[in-house]
Amino acid sequence: MEILRGIIDNYYYMVSIILFVIGMYTMLTHSNMIKKVIAMNIMDASVFLMFVAVGYAHGSQAPIIREGAEVLYANPLPGALILTGIVVAVSVTAYALSLIVKIYRYYETCDYDEICEIRSQE
Amino acid sequence: MSQSTVLAIIILIVGLPIIMTPVIMYSCRASEKLRNILSVATSAVTFGLTLSLYPFVIGGGEIQYTLFEVLPNLEISLRLDILSFCLAVLASFVWFLCAVYSIDYMAREHACGRYYPVLIFTLGSCQGIFFAGDLFSLFVFFELMSLIAYILIIHEETEEALKAGYKYLVMTIIGGLALFFGMIIVFELGGTVSLGVGVIIEENSALAFIAFICFLIGFGMKAGMFPLHVWLPDAHPVAPSPASALLSGIMLKTGAYGLFRVIFYVFSPELIQSAGWDLVLSVLAVITILLGSAVALTQTDIKRRLAYSSISQLGYVLLGLSILNSNAVIGAVFHIFSHAFMKSVLFLAAGAIIWKTGKRLIDDMKGIGRQMPVTMGCFSIAALAMIGIPPLNGFLSKWTLAMGALDANMVIYVLVLLISSLLNALYYLPIIIPAFFELPGDSSHEPHHDHHELQFNIQDAAPAMLSVMVILALCTIVFGLTPNNIVFTLSRLTAQYLLGGAF
Amino acid sequence: MGLSDHYPALIVVIFFIAAFLSPLLYRWARRVSAALIISALIAALAMVIALMAEVQQTGVVYYHMGGWAPPWGIEFKADSLRLYILLVVISVSLWIFVFALRDLQHELKKRVIGWYYTLYALLVGSMSGIVLTNDLFNLFVLMEICAISACAIISIKEDRECLEASFKYLILSAMGTGCFLLGVVMLYMVTGYLNYGYLHVELAEAFNHYPRNIFTAAALFIVAFGTKAALFPLHVWLPDAHASAPSPSSAMLSGVVIKIYAFALFLMFYEVFPRVLLDSIPLNEIILWLAALGTLFGSIYAMLQSDLKKMLAFSSIGQIAYIFMGIGLHHDSALVGGFYHIMVHAVTKAMLFMAAGVIIYSTGVREIKDLAGVGRALPITMIAFTIGSASMVGIPGTGGLISKWYLAISALEIGRPVFVLVILASSLLNAVYYMPIVINAFMQQEDFKKEAKPVPRIMLACLVIGMLFIVVSGFYTTPVVTLLQESFSAYF
């Protein structure tokens, strides 16, 4: 029961880990290059999700100061961090996609296994 | 002679050849003669400088001087004592003579522009080995010399030479790695690798034994000890003959020198005898002696036979080292000298025959004594010395070793020495007797026809080559006539120094 | 508050400024853009030296970005160890850049050379930042800049192999980054800090309550940095990437970039994670055994290669494993050996790749078997190659021996002589594949068949500088070794 209660309470983290594993598995095993890039994004997004979830405390509000009584604020630091992280992930995605475009021009396929076959035949 | 003068001389001895190497390399652009003269001059000057250390050393002088520190507790230092002096003066002497010999021999070969600088550089690194004061600089010069000698071995650039050179290189690197391992263990157990602290490792332990085995592998590989001798019979014959003489005469001795230093200055003789490690060395030495001689019988190429003979002769030195009493060590050091003289003559004579007639197989050498009497005369003297016939120096060294063996109550070693002398006779006499007393190409003539055709048809080698051989042959005679010669005295003093600490 | 107080930040910023200005200048004033990067490199080098002098006198220098103190602000830390690595990085980068000035015109299309300079400056700047930073998220950002610029200087050549190799590197690097970020989250979850100093203190306390989080984070860091630094068996991207890149990029990647990640792993284990972690769970054993396998397998794979640059790339895998062995042995002499090897291998491998670059520039030959006799056509290059190979094998008189010496001593001191045998075996295997190239180049009867274009003197000068450094580092070791020993004594 303890374990189940633990999982339900921390479902953000569980989902995040599941997404991370999905992302990593896809990135390593699927041969289509665009799928790899998407999987990389899923992996990064899962970590960002976990980061933000860490900053959340039960019953807290958005971290914008209002006058009045003392309110529990969610931790703004992870949010700031993942904004940076998202920018980084986007730039890596952009670069990866441009590489895929160039590779496509040479090999006419987006599938990594086919590319390896073409190369081994040369 | 003050200490600083001696230090300056030592640094000059090691440094001059190394500095002269690029000079010689570029002097071939000016003229070949200049290059040859520079090479001979450099080796002569080195010999002279080494000889000048004699009064200092004979007066009991010993120097251990630290140059600088590479790592904490690891210093580069110089050492001069009577053992290093003996080997350095021997090396520079033989090198000088071989340089003179090379001038005529190499005039017919290609790529001399590579040969001379390498010859001089190997001289410098060889002297560096002998004057090294700690295991690290010994290792540095040892590796340097071994790697540069590769260029001498593959000089001919035939496929055989390249294969032999490759085998040599691989074994050199394996030996170097074993030496590195041994050195690391010594540093770990003893805290220092300097040769000036007396004894580095005092106690027996598994790690110390591993270090001893590693040193045996590293230095024994260079000295042609069984079972690491496999590079020798391929490498020595394919090199040009003066280089073969140097390889057999001096470079094998660097391995023996390393073992001397290891036994006397890293582990002490007491430790080795009490731990029973001398048994390992003696077994390997006996096998080396017998194996070298036995296989030499089967060779038909003269240089290959001489190479196997070298293997077995170095076994004598190792045997002396394993017995470790006064006579045995005297015999070992004296045999280093005598073998250098004898084997150099043999290889140089073989080289003269190849140079003059192109013949390498022993069967083709019938009657060559009448064509090249001086050459074959020197060859015969050296061969008889190898067999151990008095009054030549080979006999003196075998006698001393046998005395040492008897002192240690090991009659079996005397037997081994006798058997090996017999085998030496079995493979040298068939070279020298047909050379003088048979006709070329044919041995089935009837005796009374021979009187007409046993004429001397002298077409000997060039005078420079001949004079070198004659000088070395004279050394085998002079230094063997009586035990009262300078070389034997030096050996006696060395043994006294090593075993007793002073003399 | 003079300029000298801002040196830690300036070292990083100056490269970014140069990176952004360079393409503008390249469009209109071509020559100036290379000069700009060189002056940035020299200025950074001068700043590093000034910082080293300051650190020697006053101790560790902490720099707070924007004046905000940690744990809210980002902190840069300059101590003697980091400055040593920084010195190696920047001077080797300067040296490779001087080489690249002539080589790039031959390898890249004209219009992208300005962009290469930009990427180079970004790469050096981000690496300087990785070395100096004291904050985990800052490390993440700089690692990503480094990854993109490293991939980009491979793919800038724009031919088939390098694009695909670059993509493989990017994907695996991104996987490493994902793992790293997850590890950071794990640590942030239990402590709420991202600053190394604060983490070190807090984790010692948090280890009692949440050991599994910290253990997971450590494992994720090993995977992340192992992938990026090509620890066996995560090295699979390295051979294609380093072999297909233009020569200065190969030199830079093999020589410097992979070392930075090994250094980052060292920082994680010794400055972020508490001592109790390594004492209770022997994570360094894993690194040690993977490194031991890496030295052997790197050499074995290298023996099978026929392309010169691929062989050098596999050799890099084996050599970086020495550095990891130093970290894995968990002993101060081992760390000295590993870090000395960072310096020696950076110079040696960069020089070897430069020599390969000269051979390709001059003759166009890439296959090892076609290299017979090239020593007569390109003597200085092949002598440089010989000395570099000697350093890789560990022949005495070169710097390679010193690092192996320290590793071997420490392996014996902790009572595990099997690793000495591993080091010796890998030295032998190194000799087996380096020696034939050297022998072939000099000793073959037939002369070199192709025509050899004359090599610009600046490239040869770079090779000569490398040779001199390798030989000097084999003998004059005291300043570096003393610096390293002092730095590591604090951790033990």
Coordinates of N, CA, C and O in Angstrom, one line a residue, chain B residues 215-343:
Chain B
F215 N 63.5 -8.2 -15.1 CA 64.8 -7.7 -15.5 C 65.5 -8.8 -16.3 O 66.2 -8.5 -17.3
L216 N 65.3 -10.1 -15.9 CA 65.9 -11.1 -16.7 C 65.3 -11.1 -18.1 O 66.0 -11.3 -19.1
I217 N 64.0 -10.9 -18.2 CA 63.4 -10.8 -19.6 C 64.0 -9.7 -20.3 O 64.4 -9.8 -21.5
G218 N 64.0 -8.5 -19.7 CA 64.4 -7.3 -20.4 C 65.8 -7.3 -20.8 O 66.2 -7.1 -22.0
F219 N 66.7 -7.6 -19.9 CA 68.1 -7.6 -20.2 C 68.5 -8.9 -20.9 O 69.4 -8.9 -21.8
G220 N 67.9 -10.0 -20.5 CA 68.3 -11.2 -21.1 C 67.9 -11.3 -22.6 O 68.6 -11.9 -23.4
M221 N 66.8 -10.6 -22.9 CA 66.4 -10.6 -24.3 C 67.5 -9.9 -25.2 O 67.9 -10.4 -26.2
K222 N 68.1 -8.9 -24.6 CA 69.2 -8.2 -25.3 C 70.4 -9.1 -25.4 O 71.2 -9.0 -26.4
A223 N 70.7 -9.8 -24.3 CA 71.9 -10.6 -24.3 C 71.7 -12.0 -25.0 O 72.6 -12.8 -25.0
G224 N 70.6 -12.2 -25.5 CA 70.4 -13.5 -26.3 C 70.3 -14.7 -25.4 O 70.7 -15.8 -25.7
M225 N 69.6 -14.5 -24.2 CA 69.4 -15.6 -23.3 C 68.3 -16.4 -23.8 O 67.3 -15.9 -24.3
F226 N 68.4 -17.8 -23.7 CA 67.3 -18.6 -24.0 C 66.2 -18.3 -23.0 O 66.4 -18.2 -21.8
P227 N 64.9 -18.2 -23.3 CA 64.3 -18.4 -24.7 C 64.0 -17.2 -25.5 O 63.2 -17.2 -26.3
L228 N 64.7 -16.1 -25.1 CA 64.4 -14.8 -25.8 C 65.5 -14.5 -26.9 O 65.6 -13.4 -27.3
H229 N 66.1 -15.6 -27.3 CA 67.2 -15.3 -28.3 C 66.8 -15.3 -29.7 O 67.6 -15.2 -30.6
V230 N 65.4 -15.5 -29.9 CA 65.0 -15.8 -31.3 C 65.2 -14.7 -32.3 O 65.2 -15.0 -33.5
W231 N 65.4 -13.5 -31.8 CA 65.7 -12.5 -32.8 C 67.1 -12.5 -33.3 O 67.4 -12.0 -34.4
L232 N 68.0 -13.0 -32.5 CA 69.4 -12.9 -32.8 C 69.9 -13.6 -34.0 O 70.6 -12.9 -34.8
P233 N 69.5 -14.8 -34.3 CA 70.1 -15.5 -35.5 C 69.6 -14.9 -36.7 O 70.2 -15.0 -37.8
D234 N 68.4 -14.2 -36.7 CA 68.0 -13.5 -37.9 C 68.6 -12.1 -38.0 O 68.9 -11.7 -39.1
A235 N 68.7 -11.4 -36.9 CA 69.1 -10.0 -37.0 C 70.6 -9.8 -37.3 O 71.0 -9.0 -38.0
H236 N 71.5 -10.6 -36.6 CA 72.9 -10.4 -36.8 C 73.4 -10.7 -38.2 O 74.2 -9.9 -38.7
P237 N 72.9 -11.8 -38.8 CA 73.4 -12.0 -40.2 C 73.0 -11.0 -41.2 O 73.8 -10.7 -42.1
V238 N 71.8 -10.4 -41.1 CA 71.4 -9.5 -42.1 C 72.0 -8.1 -42.1 O 71.9 -7.4 -43.0
A239 N 72.6 -7.8 -40.9 CA 73.2 -6.5 -40.8 C 74.5 -6.5 -41.6 O 75.1 -7.5 -41.8
P240 N 75.0 -5.3 -42.0 CA 76.3 -5.2 -42.6 C 77.3 -5.7 -41.6 O 77.2 -5.5 -40.4
S241 N 78.4 -6.3 -42.1 CA 79.3 -7.0 -41.2 C 79.9 -6.1 -40.1 O 80.0 -6.6 -38.9
P242 N 80.4 -4.9 -40.3 CA 80.8 -4.1 -39.1 C 79.7 -4.0 -38.1 O 80.0 -4.0 -36.9
A243 N 78.5 -3.8 -38.6 CA 77.4 -3.6 -37.6 C 77.1 -5.0 -36.9 O 76.8 -5.0 -35.7
S244 N 77.3 -6.1 -37.6 CA 77.1 -7.4 -37.0 C 78.2 -7.5 -35.9 O 77.9 -8.0 -34.8
A245 N 79.4 -7.1 -36.2 CA 80.5 -7.2 -35.2 C 80.1 -6.4 -34.0 O 80.3 -6.9 -32.8
L246 N 79.6 -5.2 -34.2 CA 79.2 -4.4 -33.0 C 78.0 -5.0 -32.3 O 78.0 -5.0 -31.1
L247 N 77.0 -5.5 -33.1 CA 75.9 -6.1 -32.4 C 76.3 -7.3 -31.5 O 76.0 -7.4 -30.4
S248 N 77.1 -8.1 -32.1 CA 77.5 -9.3 -31.4 C 78.5 -9.0 -30.3 O 78.6 -9.6 -29.2
G249 N 79.4 -8.1 -30.6 CA 80.5 -7.8 -29.7 C 80.1 -6.9 -28.6 O 80.5 -7.2 -27.4
I250 N 79.3 -5.9 -28.8 CA 79.1 -4.9 -27.8 C 77.6 -4.9 -27.3 O 77.4 -4.9 -26.1
M251 N 76.7 -4.9 -28.3 CA 75.4 -4.6 -27.8 C 74.8 -5.8 -27.0 O 73.9 -5.6 -26.2
L252 N 75.3 -7.0 -27.3 CA 74.8 -8.1 -26.4 C 75.3 -7.9 -25.0 O 74.6 -8.2 -24.0
K253 N 76.5 -7.2 -24.9 CA 77.1 -7.1 -23.6 C 76.3 -6.0 -22.8 O 76.4 -6.0 -21.6
T254 N 75.6 -5.1 -23.5 CA 74.8 -4.2 -22.7 C 73.7 -4.9 -21.9 O 73.4 -4.5 -20.8
G255 N 73.2 -6.0 -22.5 CA 72.2 -6.8 -21.7 C 72.9 -7.4 -20.5 O 72.4 -7.4 -19.4
A256 N 74.1 -8.0 -20.7 CA 74.9 -8.6 -19.6 C 75.2 -7.5 -18.6 O 75.1 -7.8 -17.4
Y257 N 75.6 -6.3 -19.1 CA 75.9 -5.2 -18.1 C 74.7 -4.9 -17.3 O 74.8 -4.7 -16.0
G258 N 73.5 -4.8 -17.9 CA 72.3 -4.6 -17.2 C 72.1 -5.6 -16.1 O 71.7 -5.3 -14.9
L259 N 72.3 -6.9 -16.4 CA 72.2 -7.9 -15.4 C 73.2 -7.8 -14.3 O 72.9 -8.0 -13.1
F260 N 74.4 -7.4 -14.7 CA 75.4 -7.1 -13.6 C 74.9 -6.1 -12.6 O 74.9 -6.3 -11.4
R261 N 74.4 -5.0 -13.2 CA 73.9 -3.9 -12.3 C 72.7 -4.4 -11.5 O 72.6 -4.1 -10.3
V262 N 71.8 -5.2 -12.1 CA 70.7 -5.6 -11.3 C 71.1 -6.5 -10.2 O 70.6 -6.4 -9.1
I263 N 72.0 -7.5 -10.5 CA 72.3 -8.4 -9.5 C 73.1 -7.8 -8.4 O 72.9 -8.1 -7.2
F264 N 74.0 -6.8 -8.7 CA 74.9 -6.3 -7.7 C 74.4 -5.0 -7.1 O 74.7 -4.7 -5.9
Y265 N 73.6 -4.3 -7.8 CA 73.2 -3.0 -7.2 C 71.7 -2.8 -7.0 O 71.3 -1.9 -6.4
V266 N 70.9 -3.7 -7.4 CA 69.5 -3.6 -7.1 C 69.1 -4.7 -6.1 O 68.6 -4.4 -5.0
F267 N 69.4 -5.9 -6.4 CA 69.3 -7.0 -5.4 C 70.8 -7.2 -5.0 O 71.6 -7.0 -5.8
S268 N 71.0 -7.7 -3.9 CA 72.4 -8.0 -3.6 C 72.7 -9.5 -3.9 O 71.8 -10.3 -3.9
P269 N 74.0 -9.9 -4.1 CA 74.2 -11.3 -4.4 C 73.8 -12.2 -3.2 O 73.3 -13.3 -3.5
E270 N 73.8 -11.7 -2.0 CA 73.3 -12.5 -0.9 C 71.9 -12.8 -1.0 O 71.4 -14.0 -0.8
L271 N 71.1 -11.8 -1.4 CA 69.7 -12.0 -1.5 C 69.4 -13.0 -2.6 O 68.5 -13.9 -2.5
I272 N 70.1 -12.9 -3.7 CA 69.8 -13.7 -4.9 C 70.2 -15.2 -4.5 O 69.5 -16.1 -4.9
Q273 N 71.3 -15.3 -3.8 CA 71.7 -16.7 -3.5 C 70.7 -17.3 -2.4 O 70.4 -18.5 -2.5
S274 N 70.4 -16.5 -1.4 CA 69.5 -17.0 -0.4 C 68.1 -17.3 -0.9 O 67.4 -18.2 -0.5
A275 N 67.7 -16.5 -1.9 CA 66.3 -16.7 -2.4 C 66.3 -17.8 -3.4 O 65.2 -18.2 -3.9
G276 N 67.4 -18.3 -3.9 CA 67.5 -19.3 -4.8 C 67.2 -18.9 -6.3 O 67.0 -19.7 -7.2
W277 N 67.3 -17.5 -6.5 CA 67.0 -17.1 -7.9 C 68.2 -17.4 -8.8 O 68.0 -17.4 -10.0
D278 N 69.4 -17.6 -8.2 CA 70.6 -17.8 -9.1 C 70.4 -19.2 -9.8 O 71.0 -19.4 -10.8
L279 N 69.5 -20.0 -9.2 CA 69.2 -21.3 -9.9 C 68.5 -21.0 -11.2 O 68.9 -21.7 -12.3
V280 N 67.6 -20.1 -11.2 CA 66.9 -19.8 -12.5 C 67.9 -19.3 -13.5 O 67.9 -19.8 -14.7
L281 N 68.8 -18.4 -13.1 CA 69.7 -17.8 -14.0 C 70.7 -18.9 -14.5 O 71.0 -19.0 -15.7
S282 N 71.1 -19.8 -13.6 CA 72.1 -20.8 -14.0 C 71.5 -21.8 -15.0 O 72.1 -22.2 -16.0
V283 N 70.2 -22.2 -14.7 CA 69.6 -23.1 -15.7 C 69.5 -22.5 -17.0 O 69.8 -23.1 -18.1
L284 N 69.0 -21.2 -17.1 CA 68.9 -20.6 -18.4 C 70.2 -20.5 -19.0 O 70.4 -20.6 -20.3
A285 N 71.3 -20.2 -18.3 CA 72.6 -20.0 -18.8 C 73.1 -21.3 -19.4 O 73.6 -21.3 -20.6
V286 N 72.9 -22.4 -18.7 CA 73.4 -23.7 -19.2 C 72.6 -24.1 -20.5 O 73.2 -24.5 -21.5
I287 N 71.3 -23.8 -20.5 CA 70.6 -24.2 -21.7 C 71.1 -23.3 -22.9 O 71.2 -23.8 -24.0
T288 N 71.3 -22.0 -22.6 CA 71.8 -21.1 -23.6 C 73.1 -21.6 -24.2 O 73.3 -21.7 -25.4
I289 N 74.0 -22.0 -23.3 CA 75.3 -22.4 -23.8 C 75.2 -23.6 -24.7 O 75.7 -23.6 -25.9
L290 N 74.5 -24.6 -24.2 CA 74.4 -25.9 -25.0 C 73.6 -25.7 -26.3 O 73.9 -26.1 -27.3
L291 N 72.4 -25.0 -26.1 CA 71.6 -24.8 -27.3 C 72.3 -24.0 -28.4 O 72.3 -24.4 -29.6
G292 N 73.0 -22.9 -28.0 CA 73.7 -22.1 -29.0 C 74.7 -22.9 -29.8 O 74.7 -22.9 -31.0
S293 N 75.5 -23.7 -29.0 CA 76.5 -24.4 -29.7 C 75.9 -25.5 -30.6 O 76.3 -25.8 -31.7
A294 N 74.9 -26.2 -30.1 CA 74.3 -27.3 -30.8 C 73.7 -26.8 -32.1 O 73.9 -27.4 -33.2
V295 N 72.9 -25.7 -32.0 CA 72.3 -25.3 -33.3 C 73.3 -24.7 -34.2 O 73.1 -24.8 -35.5
A296 N 74.4 -24.2 -33.7 CA 75.4 -23.6 -34.6 C 75.9 -24.6 -35.5 O 76.3 -24.4 -36.7
L297 N 76.0 -25.9 -35.0 CA 76.5 -27.0 -35.9 C 75.7 -27.1 -37.2 O 76.2 -27.5 -38.2
T298 N 74.4 -26.8 -37.1 CA 73.6 -27.1 -38.2 C 73.5 -26.0 -39.3 O 72.9 -26.1 -40.3
Q299 N 74.1 -24.9 -39.0 CA 74.0 -23.7 -39.9 C 75.0 -23.8 -41.0 O 76.1 -24.3 -40.8
T300 N 74.6 -23.4 -42.2 CA 75.5 -23.4 -43.3 C 75.9 -22.0 -43.7 O 76.9 -21.8 -44.4
D301 N 75.2 -21.0 -43.3 CA 75.6 -19.6 -43.6 C 76.6 -19.2 -42.5 O 76.3 -19.4 -41.3
I302 N 77.7 -18.6 -42.9 CA 78.7 -18.4 -41.9 C 78.3 -17.4 -40.8 O 78.6 -17.5 -39.6
K303 N 77.6 -16.4 -41.2 CA 77.2 -15.4 -40.2 C 76.1 -15.9 -39.3 O 76.1 -15.6 -38.1
R304 N 75.3 -16.8 -39.8 CA 74.3 -17.4 -38.9 C 75.0 -18.3 -37.9 O 74.6 -18.3 -36.7
R305 N 76.0 -19.0 -38.3 CA 76.7 -19.8 -37.4 C 77.4 -19.0 -36.3 O 77.4 -19.3 -35.1
L306 N 78.0 -17.9 -36.7 CA 78.6 -17.0 -35.8 C 77.6 -16.4 -34.8 O 77.9 -16.2 -33.6
A307 N 76.4 -16.1 -35.3 CA 75.4 -15.6 -34.4 C 75.0 -16.6 -33.3 O 74.9 -16.2 -32.2
Y308 N 74.8 -17.8 -33.7 CA 74.4 -18.8 -32.7 C 75.6 -19.0 -31.7 O 75.4 -19.2 -30.5
S309 N 76.8 -18.9 -32.3 CA 77.9 -19.0 -31.4 C 77.9 -17.9 -30.4 O 78.3 -18.1 -29.2
S310 N 77.5 -16.7 -30.8 CA 77.4 -15.6 -29.8 C 76.5 -15.9 -28.7 O 76.7 -15.6 -27.6
I311 N 75.3 -16.5 -29.1 CA 74.3 -16.9 -28.1 C 75.0 -17.7 -27.0 O 74.8 -17.5 -25.8
S312 N 75.7 -18.8 -27.5 CA 76.2 -19.7 -26.5 C 77.3 -19.0 -25.7 O 77.5 -19.3 -24.5
Q313 N 78.1 -18.1 -26.3 CA 79.2 -17.5 -25.5 C 78.6 -16.5 -24.5 O 79.2 -16.4 -23.4
L314 N 77.6 -15.8 -24.8 CA 77.0 -15.0 -23.7 C 76.5 -15.8 -22.6 O 76.4 -15.4 -21.4
G315 N 76.1 -17.1 -22.9 CA 75.7 -18.0 -21.8 C 76.8 -18.1 -20.8 O 76.6 -18.3 -19.6
Y316 N 78.1 -18.1 -21.3 CA 79.2 -18.2 -20.3 C 79.1 -17.1 -19.3 O 79.3 -17.3 -18.1
V317 N 78.9 -15.9 -19.8 CA 78.9 -14.7 -18.9 C 77.7 -14.9 -17.9 O 77.9 -14.6 -16.7
L318 N 76.6 -15.3 -18.4 CA 75.4 -15.5 -17.5 C 75.7 -16.6 -16.5 O 75.3 -16.5 -15.3
L319 N 76.5 -17.6 -16.9 CA 76.8 -18.7 -16.0 C 77.7 -18.1 -14.9 O 77.5 -18.4 -13.7
G320 N 78.7 -17.4 -15.3 CA 79.5 -16.7 -14.3 C 78.8 -15.9 -13.3 O 79.0 -15.9 -12.1
L321 N 77.8 -15.2 -13.8 CA 76.9 -14.3 -13.0 C 76.1 -15.1 -12.0 O 75.7 -14.7 -11.0
S322 N 75.7 -16.4 -12.4 CA 74.9 -17.1 -11.6 C 75.6 -17.8 -10.5 O 75.1 -18.2 -9.4
I323 N 77.0 -18.0 -10.7 CA 77.7 -18.7 -9.7 C 78.1 -17.7 -8.5 O 78.1 -18.1 -7.4
L324 N 78.4 -16.5 -8.9 CA 78.6 -15.4 -8.0 C 79.7 -15.6 -7.0 O 79.6 -15.2 -5.8
N325 N 80.8 -16.3 -7.3 CA 81.9 -16.1 -6.4 C 83.1 -15.5 -7.2 O 82.9 -15.2 -8.4
S326 N 84.2 -15.3 -6.5 CA 85.2 -14.4 -7.0 C 85.7 -14.8 -8.4 O 85.7 -14.0 -9.4
N327 N 86.1 -16.1 -8.6 CA 86.6 -16.5 -9.8 C 85.6 -16.4 -10.9 O 85.9 -16.1 -12.1
A328 N 84.3 -16.8 -10.6 CA 83.3 -16.8 -11.6 C 83.1 -15.4 -12.1 O 82.9 -15.2 -13.3
V329 N 83.0 -14.4 -11.2 CA 82.8 -13.1 -11.7 C 84.0 -12.5 -12.5 O 83.8 -11.9 -13.5
I330 N 85.2 -12.9 -12.1 CA 86.3 -12.5 -12.9 C 86.2 -13.1 -14.3 O 86.4 -12.4 -15.3
G331 N 85.9 -14.4 -14.3 CA 85.7 -15.0 -15.6 C 84.6 -14.4 -16.4 O 84.8 -14.2 -17.6
A332 N 83.5 -14.0 -15.8 CA 82.4 -13.4 -16.6 C 82.9 -12.1 -17.2 O 82.7 -11.8 -18.4
V333 N 83.5 -11.2 -16.4 CA 83.9 -9.9 -16.9 C 85.0 -10.1 -17.9 O 85.0 -9.5 -19.0
F334 N 85.9 -11.0 -17.7 CA 87.0 -11.2 -18.7 C 86.4 -11.8 -19.9 O 86.9 -11.5 -21.0
H335 N 85.4 -12.6 -19.8 CA 84.8 -13.2 -21.0 C 84.1 -12.1 -21.8 O 84.0 -12.2 -23.1
I336 N 83.6 -11.1 -21.1 CA 83.0 -10.0 -21.9 C 84.0 -9.4 -22.8 O 83.8 -9.2 -24.0
F337 N 85.2 -9.2 -22.2 CA 86.3 -8.6 -23.1 C 86.7 -9.6 -24.2 O 86.8 -9.2 -25.3
S338 N 87.0 -10.8 -23.8 CA 87.6 -11.7 -24.8 C 86.6 -12.0 -25.9 O 86.9 -12.1 -27.0
H339 N 85.3 -12.2 -25.5 CA 84.3 -12.5 -26.5 C 84.2 -11.3 -27.5 O 84.0 -11.5 -28.7
A340 N 84.2 -10.1 -26.9 CA 84.1 -9.0 -27.8 C 85.3 -9.0 -28.8 O 85.0 -8.8 -30.0
F341 N 86.5 -9.2 -28.4 CA 87.6 -9.3 -29.3 C 87.4 -10.4 -30.3 O 87.5 -10.2 -31.5
M342 N 87.1 -11.6 -29.8 CA 87.1 -12.8 -30.7 C 86.0 -12.7 -31.7 O 86.2 -12.9 -32.9
K343 N 84.8 -12.3 -31.2 CA 83.6 -12.3 -32.1 C 83.8 -11.2 -33.1 O 83.3 -11.4 -34.3

